[in-house]
Amino acid sequence: YRTYIKAEWKIVAFTAATFYGIILNLHIRDERSKIDNTHIIVVSPLTNMRLLTHNYLKSNVKGTEKGYPLTIDAATVLCEDSPIDADFVMKLIPKIEYSALLAAARQVAPICDPPLPELPEQCPQIAVEEELDESIITALHRILFDVHVMEGHLICPDTGRKFPISDGIPNMVLHEDEI
């Protein structure tokens, strides 16, 4: 019996600000069982933890009542420029917890090079017909998408549990006694 594997891949970019990656489509045909399987694997070279990602993470340790926002204890931060998508930033503003973003930006700012832009103390309000100032959009984009926490820890504000960040990937897996 033989198993045939056909692999196709293509490079994708959903938006310049959110994801670049490769989609690998594997079609596997097993002659013995006459079963066809198709697997789609997404590989992203840009899996570093951005401050946008941080804005959605919380601690789920057993007994935690206030596991959000996590404190960032960054050892290494990478700041890279990416193309600005003003429409995307505008759509994200209502979906982010602005006070958590502001706190996260302040936590990583001391080790960012070049320095982070200043954000307003209050979340920018968006009227239906109104555009935000370009400098605010640029600042939000830079902080949300261009700051990558590469090494360090995310710390639960309730329990003090440290979740490691290694190679830009936060490990939020709980120990057995924390579930």
CSV table of C-alpha atoms in Angstrom, one decimal:
chain,number,residue,atom,x,y,z
A,1,TYR,CA,0.0,0.0,0.0
A,2,ARG,CA,1.1,3.5,-0.7
A,3,THR,CA,0.5,6.9,0.8
A,4,TYR,CA,0.6,9.9,-1.5
A,5,ILE,CA,1.2,13.4,-0.3
A,6,LYS,CA,0.6,16.5,-2.4
A,7,ALA,CA,1.8,19.7,-0.9
A,8,GLU,CA,1.0,23.2,-2.1
A,9,TRP,CA,2.0,26.5,-0.5
A,10,LYS,CA,1.4,30.1,-1.0
A,11,ILE,CA,2.5,33.3,0.7
A,12,VAL,CA,-0.3,35.3,2.2
A,13,ALA,CA,-0.7,38.8,3.7
A,14,PHE,CA,-4.1,39.4,5.3
A,15,THR,CA,-3.1,43.0,6.1
A,16,ALA,CA,0.3,44.5,6.3
A,17,ALA,CA,-0.1,45.3,9.9
A,18,THR,CA,-1.4,42.0,11.3
A,19,PHE,CA,-0.1,38.9,9.6
A,20,TYR,CA,2.4,37.7,7.0
A,21,GLY,CA,2.8,34.0,6.6
A,22,ILE,CA,2.7,30.9,4.6
A,23,ILE,CA,-0.2,28.6,4.1
A,24,LEU,CA,0.8,25.0,3.5
A,25,ASN,CA,-2.0,22.8,2.1
A,26,LEU,CA,-1.3,19.1,2.5
A,27,HIS,CA,-3.4,16.6,0.7
A,28,ILE,CA,-2.8,13.0,1.9
A,29,ARG,CA,-4.2,10.0,0.2
A,30,ASP,CA,-3.9,6.6,1.9
A,31,GLU,CA,-4.5,3.8,-0.5
A,32,ARG,CA,-5.0,1.1,2.1
A,33,SER,CA,-7.9,2.9,3.9
A,34,LYS,CA,-9.0,4.9,0.9
A,35,ILE,CA,-9.1,8.0,3.0
A,36,ASP,CA,-8.3,11.5,1.7
A,37,ASN,CA,-7.2,14.0,4.3
A,38,THR,CA,-6.5,17.7,3.8
A,39,HIS,CA,-4.5,19.6,6.4
A,40,ILE,CA,-4.0,23.3,6.3
A,41,ILE,CA,-0.9,24.5,8.3
A,42,VAL,CA,-0.3,28.2,8.8
A,43,VAL,CA,3.3,29.1,9.4
A,44,SER,CA,4.1,32.7,10.4
A,45,PRO,CA,7.6,34.1,10.6
A,46,LEU,CA,6.2,37.0,12.6
A,47,THR,CA,4.9,35.3,15.7
A,48,ASN,CA,6.5,37.7,18.2
A,49,MET,CA,4.3,39.0,21.0
A,50,ARG,CA,3.1,42.5,20.1
A,51,LEU,CA,1.4,44.8,22.6
A,52,LEU,CA,-1.8,44.2,20.6
A,53,THR,CA,-1.5,40.5,21.6
A,54,HIS,CA,-0.8,41.5,25.2
A,55,ASN,CA,-4.0,43.5,25.3
A,56,TYR,CA,-6.1,40.3,24.9
A,57,LEU,CA,-4.2,38.0,27.3
A,58,LYS,CA,-5.2,37.2,30.8
A,59,SER,CA,-4.3,34.8,33.6
A,60,ASN,CA,-6.6,31.9,34.1
A,61,VAL,CA,-4.9,30.4,37.2
A,62,LYS,CA,-7.4,28.7,39.5
A,63,GLY,CA,-8.7,31.2,42.0
A,64,THR,CA,-7.8,34.2,40.1
A,65,GLU,CA,-10.4,37.0,40.3
A,66,LYS,CA,-8.4,39.8,38.6
A,67,GLY,CA,-6.1,38.2,36.0
A,68,TYR,CA,-6.1,41.2,33.7
A,69,PRO,CA,-4.1,43.2,32.6
A,70,LEU,CA,-0.9,41.2,32.9
A,71,THR,CA,2.2,43.2,33.9
A,72,ILE,CA,5.1,43.0,31.4
A,73,ASP,CA,8.5,42.4,32.8
A,74,ALA,CA,10.5,42.6,29.5
A,75,ALA,CA,14.1,41.7,29.2
A,76,THR,CA,14.4,42.1,25.4
A,77,VAL,CA,12.1,44.2,23.2
A,78,LEU,CA,12.4,44.5,19.4
A,79,CYS,CA,11.1,47.6,17.7
A,80,GLU,CA,10.5,47.2,14.0
A,81,ASP,CA,8.8,49.5,11.5
A,82,SER,CA,5.8,48.2,9.5
A,83,PRO,CA,3.5,49.8,7.0
A,84,ILE,CA,0.7,51.8,8.6
A,85,ASP,CA,-2.9,50.8,7.9
A,86,ALA,CA,-4.9,53.7,9.3
A,87,ASP,CA,-8.3,52.1,8.6
A,88,PHE,CA,-7.3,49.0,10.5
A,89,VAL,CA,-6.0,51.0,13.5
A,90,MET,CA,-9.3,53.0,13.5
A,91,LYS,CA,-11.3,49.8,13.6
A,92,LEU,CA,-9.2,48.4,16.5
A,93,ILE,CA,-9.5,51.4,18.8
A,94,PRO,CA,-13.0,50.4,20.1
A,95,LYS,CA,-11.8,46.8,20.6
A,96,ILE,CA,-8.7,47.4,22.8
A,97,GLU,CA,-8.6,48.1,26.5
A,98,TYR,CA,-6.9,51.5,26.2
A,99,SER,CA,-5.8,51.8,29.9
A,100,ALA,CA,-4.1,48.3,29.6
A,101,LEU,CA,-2.3,49.4,26.4
A,102,LEU,CA,-1.1,52.6,28.0
A,103,ALA,CA,0.2,50.7,31.0
A,104,ALA,CA,2.0,48.1,28.7
A,105,ALA,CA,3.6,50.9,26.6
A,106,ARG,CA,4.9,52.5,29.8
A,107,GLN,CA,6.3,49.1,31.0
A,108,VAL,CA,8.3,48.4,27.8
A,109,ALA,CA,9.2,52.1,27.0
A,110,PRO,CA,12.5,52.1,29.1
A,111,ILE,CA,14.1,49.5,26.9
A,112,CYS,CA,12.6,50.5,23.5
A,113,ASP,CA,15.0,51.9,21.0
A,114,PRO,CA,14.0,54.2,19.3
A,115,PRO,CA,11.8,55.7,22.1
A,116,LEU,CA,8.1,55.1,21.9
A,117,PRO,CA,5.8,58.0,20.9
A,118,GLU,CA,3.6,59.5,23.6
A,119,LEU,CA,-0.1,58.4,23.7
A,120,PRO,CA,-2.9,60.6,25.0
A,121,GLU,CA,-4.0,59.8,28.6
A,122,GLN,CA,-7.6,59.2,27.4
A,123,CYS,CA,-8.7,56.9,24.6
A,124,PRO,CA,-9.2,58.8,21.4
A,125,GLN,CA,-12.9,59.1,20.6
A,126,ILE,CA,-14.0,58.4,17.0
A,127,ALA,CA,-17.0,60.0,15.5
A,128,VAL,CA,-18.6,58.4,12.5
A,129,GLU,CA,-17.5,61.1,10.0
A,130,GLU,CA,-14.4,62.2,11.8
A,131,GLU,CA,-10.8,61.1,11.2
A,132,LEU,CA,-8.2,60.9,13.9
A,133,ASP,CA,-5.1,63.0,13.8
A,134,GLU,CA,-2.4,61.3,11.8
A,135,SER,CA,0.2,61.5,14.6
A,136,ILE,CA,-2.2,59.6,17.0
A,137,ILE,CA,-2.8,56.9,14.4
A,138,THR,CA,1.0,56.6,13.8
A,139,ALA,CA,1.6,56.4,17.5
A,140,LEU,CA,-1.1,53.8,18.1
A,141,HIS,CA,0.2,51.7,15.1
A,142,ARG,CA,3.8,51.8,16.4
A,143,ILE,CA,2.8,50.8,19.9
A,144,LEU,CA,0.3,48.1,18.8
A,145,PHE,CA,2.2,46.5,16.0
A,146,ASP,CA,5.9,47.5,15.9
A,147,VAL,CA,6.8,46.7,19.5
A,148,HIS,CA,7.7,43.0,20.0
A,149,VAL,CA,8.4,41.6,23.4
A,150,MET,CA,11.0,38.9,22.7
A,151,GLU,CA,12.1,37.8,26.2
A,152,GLY,CA,10.8,38.3,29.6
A,153,HIS,CA,7.6,37.5,31.7
A,154,LEU,CA,4.0,38.4,31.9
A,155,ILE,CA,2.9,38.6,35.5
A,156,CYS,CA,-0.6,37.9,36.8
A,157,PRO,CA,-1.7,41.0,38.9
A,158,ASP,CA,-3.7,38.8,41.3
A,159,THR,CA,-1.4,35.8,42.0
A,160,GLY,CA,2.0,37.0,40.9
A,161,ARG,CA,2.4,33.9,38.6
A,162,LYS,CA,5.0,34.6,36.0
A,163,PHE,CA,4.3,33.4,32.4
A,164,PRO,CA,7.6,33.2,30.4
A,165,ILE,CA,8.1,34.9,27.0
A,166,SER,CA,10.7,33.2,25.0
A,167,ASP,CA,11.6,34.0,21.4
A,168,GLY,CA,8.6,36.3,21.3
A,169,ILE,CA,6.1,33.6,22.3
A,170,PRO,CA,4.3,33.9,25.6
A,171,ASN,CA,3.8,30.5,27.3
A,172,MET,CA,0.4,30.7,29.0
A,173,VAL,CA,0.2,27.0,29.8
A,174,LEU,CA,-0.9,26.3,33.3
A,175,HIS,CA,0.6,23.8,35.7
A,176,GLU,CA,-1.6,20.9,36.7
A,177,ASP,CA,-2.3,22.4,40.2
A,178,GLU,CA,-3.3,25.7,38.6
A,179,ILE,CA,-6.2,24.3,36.6
